[in-house]
Short mmCIF file of C-alpha atoms in Angstrom, two decimals:
data_model
loop_
_atom_site.label_atom_id
_atom_site.label_comp_id
_atom_site.label_asym_id
_atom_site.label_seq_id
_atom_site.Cartn_x
_atom_site.Cartn_y
_atom_site.Cartn_z
CA LYS D 282 70.42 114.41 134.99
CA GLN D 283 73.96 115.24 133.92
CA GLU D 284 74.16 117.95 131.25
CA VAL D 285 77.46 118.78 129.54
CA THR D 286 77.86 122.06 127.70
CA GLN D 287 80.76 123.19 125.55
CA ILE D 288 81.50 126.76 124.61
CA PRO D 289 82.14 127.99 122.00
CA ALA D 290 80.44 125.75 119.46
CA ALA D 291 82.96 126.81 116.83
CA LEU D 292 86.24 128.67 116.93
CA SER D 293 88.56 129.90 114.19
CA VAL D 294 92.04 131.17 115.01
CA PRO D 295 95.24 131.96 113.11
CA GLU D 296 98.12 129.56 113.42
CA GLY D 297 100.32 130.11 116.46
CA GLU D 298 97.62 131.40 118.81
CA ASN D 299 97.02 129.96 122.24
CA LEU D 300 93.38 129.06 122.85
CA VAL D 301 91.01 127.76 125.51
CA LEU D 302 88.02 125.49 125.06
CA ASN D 303 85.42 125.37 127.82
CA CYS D 304 83.33 122.55 129.20
CA SER D 305 80.76 122.73 131.99
CA PHE D 306 78.72 119.99 133.64
CA THR D 307 75.77 120.17 136.00
CA ASP D 308 76.45 117.27 138.39
CA SER D 309 79.80 117.32 140.18
CA ALA D 310 79.51 113.64 141.18
CA ILE D 311 81.79 112.37 138.43
CA TYR D 312 84.49 109.73 138.32
CA ASN D 313 86.55 111.40 135.64
CA LEU D 314 86.49 113.84 132.75
CA GLN D 315 87.96 113.09 129.36
CA TRP D 316 88.79 115.30 126.39
CA PHE D 317 88.61 113.77 122.91
CA ARG D 318 89.42 114.87 119.43
CA GLN D 319 87.27 113.84 116.46
CA ASP D 320 88.38 114.32 112.89
CA PRO D 321 85.74 114.34 110.13
CA GLY D 322 84.57 110.84 109.32
CA LYS D 323 86.77 109.33 112.02
CA GLY D 324 86.30 107.93 115.50
CA LEU D 325 87.33 109.54 118.74
CA THR D 326 90.91 109.96 119.91
CA SER D 327 91.46 110.38 123.63
CA LEU D 328 93.57 113.42 124.43
CA LEU D 329 93.57 113.75 128.20
CA LEU D 330 91.86 112.00 131.12
CA ILE D 331 91.49 113.81 134.44
CA GLN D 332 90.46 111.72 137.41
CA SER D 333 88.02 113.24 139.88
CA SER D 334 90.80 113.67 142.45
CA GLN D 335 93.06 115.56 140.03
CA ARG D 336 93.11 119.22 139.07
CA GLU D 337 94.89 119.07 135.73
CA GLN D 338 96.67 116.95 133.17
CA THR D 339 99.23 117.90 130.53
CA SER D 340 100.30 116.29 127.30
CA GLY D 341 102.60 118.19 124.98
CA ARG D 342 100.91 121.43 123.94
CA LEU D 343 97.67 120.43 125.67
CA ASN D 344 96.68 121.19 129.23
CA ALA D 345 93.33 120.30 130.74
CA SER D 346 92.05 121.51 134.09
CA LEU D 347 89.18 120.31 136.22
CA ASP D 348 87.25 122.18 138.89
CA LYS D 349 84.65 119.72 140.15
CA SER D 350 83.07 122.09 142.64
CA SER D 351 82.17 124.59 139.95
CA GLY D 352 81.49 121.96 137.30
CA ARG D 353 84.04 123.26 134.84
CA SER D 354 86.91 122.05 132.74
CA THR D 355 89.11 123.85 130.26
CA LEU D 356 91.34 122.54 127.48
CA TYR D 357 94.25 124.85 126.73
CA ILE D 358 96.05 124.43 123.40
CA ALA D 359 99.35 126.26 123.09
CA ALA D 360 100.85 127.46 119.82
CA SER D 361 98.00 126.11 117.70
CA GLN D 362 98.76 124.45 114.36
CA PRO D 363 96.58 123.73 111.31
CA GLY D 364 96.78 120.06 112.22
CA ASP D 365 94.89 120.84 115.42
CA SER D 366 91.78 121.54 113.34
CA ALA D 367 89.11 119.09 114.53
CA THR D 368 86.11 118.85 116.81
CA TYR D 369 87.00 118.65 120.48
CA LEU D 370 84.62 116.78 122.78
CA CYS D 371 84.43 116.85 126.53
CA ALA D 372 82.91 113.86 128.36
CA VAL D 373 82.22 113.12 132.02
CA SER D 374 81.76 109.71 133.61
CA PRO D 375 79.05 109.80 136.26
CA ARG D 376 78.49 106.05 136.37
CA ASN D 377 78.96 103.33 133.80
CA ASP D 378 78.53 105.55 130.80
CA MET D 379 79.95 108.81 129.57
CA ARG D 380 77.99 111.99 128.96
CA PHE D 381 79.31 114.05 126.08
CA GLY D 382 79.13 117.70 125.21
CA ALA D 383 78.19 118.72 121.69
CA GLY D 384 81.79 119.65 120.95
CA THR D 385 83.76 122.67 119.80
CA ARG D 386 84.72 122.75 116.12
CA LEU D 387 88.18 124.27 115.92
CA THR D 388 89.73 125.64 112.73
CA VAL D 389 93.35 126.79 112.78
CA LYS D 390 94.16 128.86 109.72
CA PRO D 391 97.68 128.76 108.25
CA GLY V 275 99.08 97.27 119.74
CA ALA V 276 95.68 96.65 118.22
CA GLY V 277 92.95 99.09 119.12
CA VAL V 278 89.20 98.73 119.11
CA SER V 279 87.96 97.58 115.73
CA GLN V 280 84.46 97.77 114.30
CA SER V 281 82.84 96.27 111.25
CA PRO V 282 81.51 97.09 108.81
CA SER V 283 82.85 100.62 108.49
CA ASN V 284 79.83 101.57 106.40
CA LYS V 285 76.42 99.94 106.09
CA VAL V 286 73.55 101.00 103.87
CA THR V 287 70.28 99.19 104.44
CA GLU V 288 66.67 99.51 103.46
CA LYS V 289 64.08 100.58 105.96
CA GLY V 290 62.62 97.59 107.74
CA LYS V 291 65.67 95.36 107.44
CA ASP V 292 67.69 94.09 110.40
CA VAL V 293 71.38 94.99 110.78
CA GLU V 294 74.23 93.70 112.93
CA LEU V 295 77.20 95.81 113.91
CA ARG V 296 80.31 94.21 115.34
CA CYS V 297 82.86 95.45 117.86
CA ASP V 298 86.18 93.85 118.78
CA PRO V 299 87.48 95.48 121.95
CA ILE V 300 91.09 95.76 123.02
CA SER V 301 92.25 92.41 124.33
CA GLY V 302 91.88 92.18 128.10
CA HIS V 303 89.48 95.10 128.44
CA THR V 304 86.59 94.04 130.66
CA ALA V 305 84.23 96.91 129.93
CA LEU V 306 82.61 97.58 126.57
CA TYR V 307 80.32 100.45 125.57
CA TRP V 308 78.14 101.31 122.59
CA TYR V 309 77.32 104.89 121.62
CA ARG V 310 75.75 106.52 118.62
CA GLN V 311 76.30 109.89 117.05
CA SER V 312 73.49 111.21 114.91
CA LEU V 313 74.08 113.96 112.35
CA GLY V 314 74.38 117.31 114.09
CA GLN V 315 73.96 115.79 117.53
CA GLY V 316 76.25 114.75 120.32
CA LEU V 317 77.23 111.28 121.34
CA GLU V 318 74.52 109.24 122.99
CA PHE V 319 75.16 106.31 125.32
CA LEU V 320 73.38 103.09 124.35
CA ILE V 321 74.56 100.11 126.39
CA TYR V 322 77.41 98.98 128.63
CA PHE V 323 78.89 95.54 129.43
CA GLN V 324 81.16 94.78 132.38
CA GLY V 325 82.55 91.28 132.72
CA ASN V 326 79.80 88.75 133.44
CA SER V 327 77.46 91.27 135.02
CA ALA V 328 74.07 92.06 133.53
CA PRO V 329 74.49 94.82 130.93
CA ASP V 330 73.33 98.36 131.55
CA LYS V 331 70.75 98.85 128.80
CA SER V 332 69.44 102.16 130.04
CA GLY V 333 70.44 104.05 126.89
CA LEU V 334 68.80 101.81 124.29
CA PRO V 335 66.21 104.00 122.48
CA SER V 336 63.70 101.22 121.76
CA ASP V 337 63.17 97.47 121.96
CA ARG V 338 64.34 97.20 118.34
CA PHE V 339 67.86 97.64 119.69
CA SER V 340 69.71 94.83 121.41
CA ALA V 341 73.31 93.87 122.05
CA GLU V 342 75.27 90.82 123.06
CA ARG V 343 78.79 90.25 124.24
CA THR V 344 79.99 86.72 123.74
CA GLY V 345 82.76 85.25 125.85
CA GLY V 346 83.46 88.61 127.42
CA SER V 347 85.04 89.87 124.22
CA VAL V 348 83.35 90.56 120.88
CA SER V 349 80.06 92.44 120.95
CA THR V 350 77.25 92.67 118.41
CA LEU V 351 74.71 95.47 118.31
CA THR V 352 71.54 94.44 116.48
CA ILE V 353 68.91 96.83 115.18
CA GLN V 354 65.70 95.19 114.04
CA ARG V 355 63.26 96.69 111.54
CA THR V 356 65.52 99.68 110.92
CA GLN V 357 64.03 103.14 110.59
CA GLN V 358 65.47 106.21 108.91
CA GLU V 359 66.05 107.86 112.29
CA ASP V 360 68.45 105.01 113.10
CA SER V 361 70.91 106.49 110.60
CA ALA V 362 73.97 107.48 112.60
CA VAL V 363 77.55 106.56 113.37
CA TYR V 364 77.67 103.78 115.94
CA LEU V 365 80.76 103.88 118.11
CA CYS V 366 82.13 101.17 120.35
CA ALA V 367 84.58 101.74 123.18
CA SER V 368 86.36 99.54 125.70
CA SER V 369 88.24 100.06 128.93
CA TRP V 370 89.99 98.03 131.62
CA LEU V 371 87.31 98.68 134.16
CA SER V 372 84.11 100.65 134.24
CA GLY V 373 83.57 104.17 135.53
CA SER V 374 86.29 105.44 137.90
CA SER V 375 89.66 106.22 136.49
CA TYR V 376 89.93 104.10 133.41
CA GLU V 377 90.08 105.58 129.96
CA GLN V 378 87.71 104.54 127.25
CA TYR V 379 89.28 103.75 123.88
CA PHE V 380 87.05 104.20 120.88
CA GLY V 381 86.80 102.31 117.62
CA PRO V 382 86.46 104.08 114.26
CA GLY V 383 82.71 103.58 114.19
CA THR V 384 80.18 102.11 111.78
CA ARG V 385 78.28 104.59 109.64
CA LEU V 386 74.74 103.28 109.21
CA THR V 387 72.48 104.73 106.55
CA VAL V 388 68.87 103.61 106.38
CA THR V 389 67.21 104.43 103.06
#
């Protein structure tokens, strides 16, 4: 059974810092891995999708990496801003569904 | 363009009543998914539709839960005889094709409260 773990559960940093969020999964037989952002009371916003054949994806200040063999992914956020404050969710697609981690709650202090 | 929409955005119901939650996927998306997010817990897969194939119902928590997708577009999630533990945010997502490389796009969710 696929288990997805995200560390840390919560993170607070001052504005301007670079930071890394971690995601690990137990079954490397995945189709893709997706990072989402969830703001309080809102739905999910897709940030980056990494296909199983890819190693990383970049979008603006965000960079996500994927190491299938070790079952790990990282989301790197450069030059963090208060507007980045949200919960970040990692999800893997083993089959028809997606398995989600519990998320990392990020707070960027001005 | 229009994203995934869900209605209602909020629903408060009494224990024992039936509720229907609606999802309008992005036009042309063949795959549709339902998830729920309970307070303090992660997202949980419920059910998946792909084209005209039989749905994958492996995530439905009990036989009180059912879902339909009419005409390959709009989907309705029905919860019969609601219980307090059904209180959660119910999220719908759609994608061009299942699994593989295709991104899932999520709706804003329906917050269900069972009193």
